[in-house]
Amino acid sequence: MKRIAVLTSGGDAPGMNAAIRAVVRTGLAKGWDVLGVRCGYAGLISGDIFTLGARDVGGIIQRGGTILGSARCLEFQTGQGRLAALSQLHQHGIEALVVIGGNGSQTGAHALSELDFPVVGVASTIDNDLYGSDITIGVDTALNVSLEAIDRLKVTASSHRRAFLVEVMGHKCGYLALMAAIAGGAEAVIIPEEETDPEAVATELRAAYGNGKAHAIVVVAEGARYNAEGMAQHFKTHQERLGFELRVTRLGHVQRGGAPGSFDRLLGTNLGAAATDQLVIGEHGVLIGLLKGEIAATPLAEVVANRKSLDLRPLRLARILAQ
Ligand code: F6P
């Protein structure tokens, strides 16, 4: 192996920069040339590819986002787009590609490896919904950002005896919402994996006031059937009967923009370094992730064919702890 490239794709995640830095510096230490691709698969198709040196990745480990830029590229989902990308890889003399990203990005990585191009994926998404890694780059920081918001909302909610609903990201997965609800001491949680209707939530909130609480916090996952919009609508329509108002805060992209904490810096570093080691072994077409506390390589074919399921046991715990 002489010449590799690295790209970040899909939603940016805090810790991606640590992974880029690790890929570049461990690649250079192996005596390789390392190139960066701007804006994910879009940059691969257009040939926006440049050489990266050790200094180019200096001072980035503490920064959120991705210095390479990212994109959701529809063109790469077509056969023509993929062939254009492959042609750019060949033109630049690139022998292997490291793809840092989540489900959509690893689907693209798998497609390239199906075209016989050596690819290694690195598990990165704040959603924690990627098969092949128990935890992905960005989750921990996004969770901490959510907690900071929930803690602050609780302060003002307690002062006014108000009920607040906080919507967190997670695509179709309830992991972020569930963990934020437990760690933030919320009174109720709504996730896509287990339907909860607004009336059941109202009962939980009433119980919180009944138990002498001065606040009532609901955490809802954006992918739930009754997300912030659905809940707000129901509570507004039935406010008189339900007996209280529900104020809504959508955290949205604020969660993705945080500076990575120590966990994501170390996870990004370890997974990025393991990706170049994987290229040395010569076994590609795999995703590098963390399974049972160990770095593990899972075939991309397996990653894209499976959906990671959410462990629902913490949901029962969340309800017990909310009393
Ligand atoms: O996959 C990460 C994520 O932040 C999801 O939680 C969210 O649904 C989505 O990306 C938002 O995508 P975009 O940034 O393209 O609006």
PDB file of C-alpha atoms and ligand atoms in Angstrom, residues 10-13 71-72 102-103 124-129 168-173 176 222-223 252-253 255-256, ligand 1:
ATOM      1  CA  GLY A  10     -23.321  12.093   5.961  1.00  0.00           C
ATOM      2  CA  GLY A  11     -24.075  14.037   9.131  1.00  0.00           C
ATOM      3  CA  ASP A  12     -20.931  15.403  10.744  1.00  0.00           C
ATOM      4  CA  ALA A  13     -20.175  14.036  14.200  1.00  0.00           C
ATOM      5  CA  ALA A  71     -22.362  15.932   2.219  1.00  0.00           C
ATOM      6  CA  ARG A  72     -25.315  13.711   1.498  1.00  0.00           C
ATOM      7  CA  GLY A 102     -22.838   6.267   9.414  1.00  0.00           C
ATOM      8  CA  ASN A 103     -25.389   4.089   7.620  1.00  0.00           C
ATOM      9  CA  SER A 124     -19.315   7.534  13.015  1.00  0.00           C
ATOM     10  CA  THR A 125     -22.806   8.942  13.627  1.00  0.00           C
ATOM     11  CA  ILE A 126     -24.453  10.700  16.559  1.00  0.00           C
ATOM     12  CA  ASP A 127     -27.501   8.426  16.094  1.00  0.00           C
ATOM     13  CA  ASN A 128     -25.790   5.224  17.338  1.00  0.00           C
ATOM     14  CA  ASP A 129     -27.843   3.229  14.853  1.00  0.00           C
ATOM     15  CA  VAL A 168     -33.493  15.255  20.344  1.00  0.00           C
ATOM     16  CA  MET A 169     -32.056  13.929  17.088  1.00  0.00           C
ATOM     17  CA  GLY A 170     -31.389  10.282  16.295  1.00  0.00           C
ATOM     18  CA  HIS A 171     -32.998   9.765  12.887  1.00  0.00           C
ATOM     19  CA  LYS A 172     -35.239   6.689  13.363  1.00  0.00           C
ATOM     20  CA  CYS A 173     -33.405   5.491  16.453  1.00  0.00           C
ATOM     21  CA  LEU A 176     -30.053   9.424  22.143  1.00  0.00           C
ATOM     22  CA  GLU A 222     -37.285  13.135  16.401  1.00  0.00           C
ATOM     23  CA  GLY A 223     -38.172   9.817  14.720  1.00  0.00           C
ATOM     24  CA  GLY A 252     -31.872  19.909  16.326  1.00  0.00           C
ATOM     25  CA  HIS A 253     -28.413  20.453  14.888  1.00  0.00           C
ATOM     26  CA  GLN A 255     -26.400  18.538  19.223  1.00  0.00           C
ATOM     27  CA  ARG A 256     -24.061  17.864  16.312  1.00  0.00           C
TER      28      ARG A 256
HETATM   29  O1  F6P B   1     -27.602  11.152  11.101  1.00  0.00           O
HETATM   30  C1  F6P B   1     -27.306  12.249  11.882  1.00  0.00           C
HETATM   31  C2  F6P B   1     -28.454  13.217  11.886  1.00  0.00           C
HETATM   32  O2  F6P B   1     -28.103  14.325  12.689  1.00  0.00           O
HETATM   33  C3  F6P B   1     -29.804  12.667  12.339  1.00  0.00           C
HETATM   34  O3  F6P B   1     -29.914  12.590  13.733  1.00  0.00           O
HETATM   35  C4  F6P B   1     -30.771  13.611  11.709  1.00  0.00           C
HETATM   36  O4  F6P B   1     -32.023  13.007  11.505  1.00  0.00           O
HETATM   37  C5  F6P B   1     -30.092  13.934  10.400  1.00  0.00           C
HETATM   38  O5  F6P B   1     -28.714  13.676  10.582  1.00  0.00           O
HETATM   39  C6  F6P B   1     -30.281  15.344   9.932  1.00  0.00           C
HETATM   40  O6  F6P B   1     -29.719  15.437   8.668  1.00  0.00           O
HETATM   41  P1  F6P B   1     -29.317  16.791   7.963  1.00  0.00           P
HETATM   42  O7  F6P B   1     -28.164  17.374   8.730  1.00  0.00           O
HETATM   43  O8  F6P B   1     -28.943  16.398   6.584  1.00  0.00           O
HETATM   44  O9  F6P B   1     -30.521  17.674   8.065  1.00  0.00           O
END
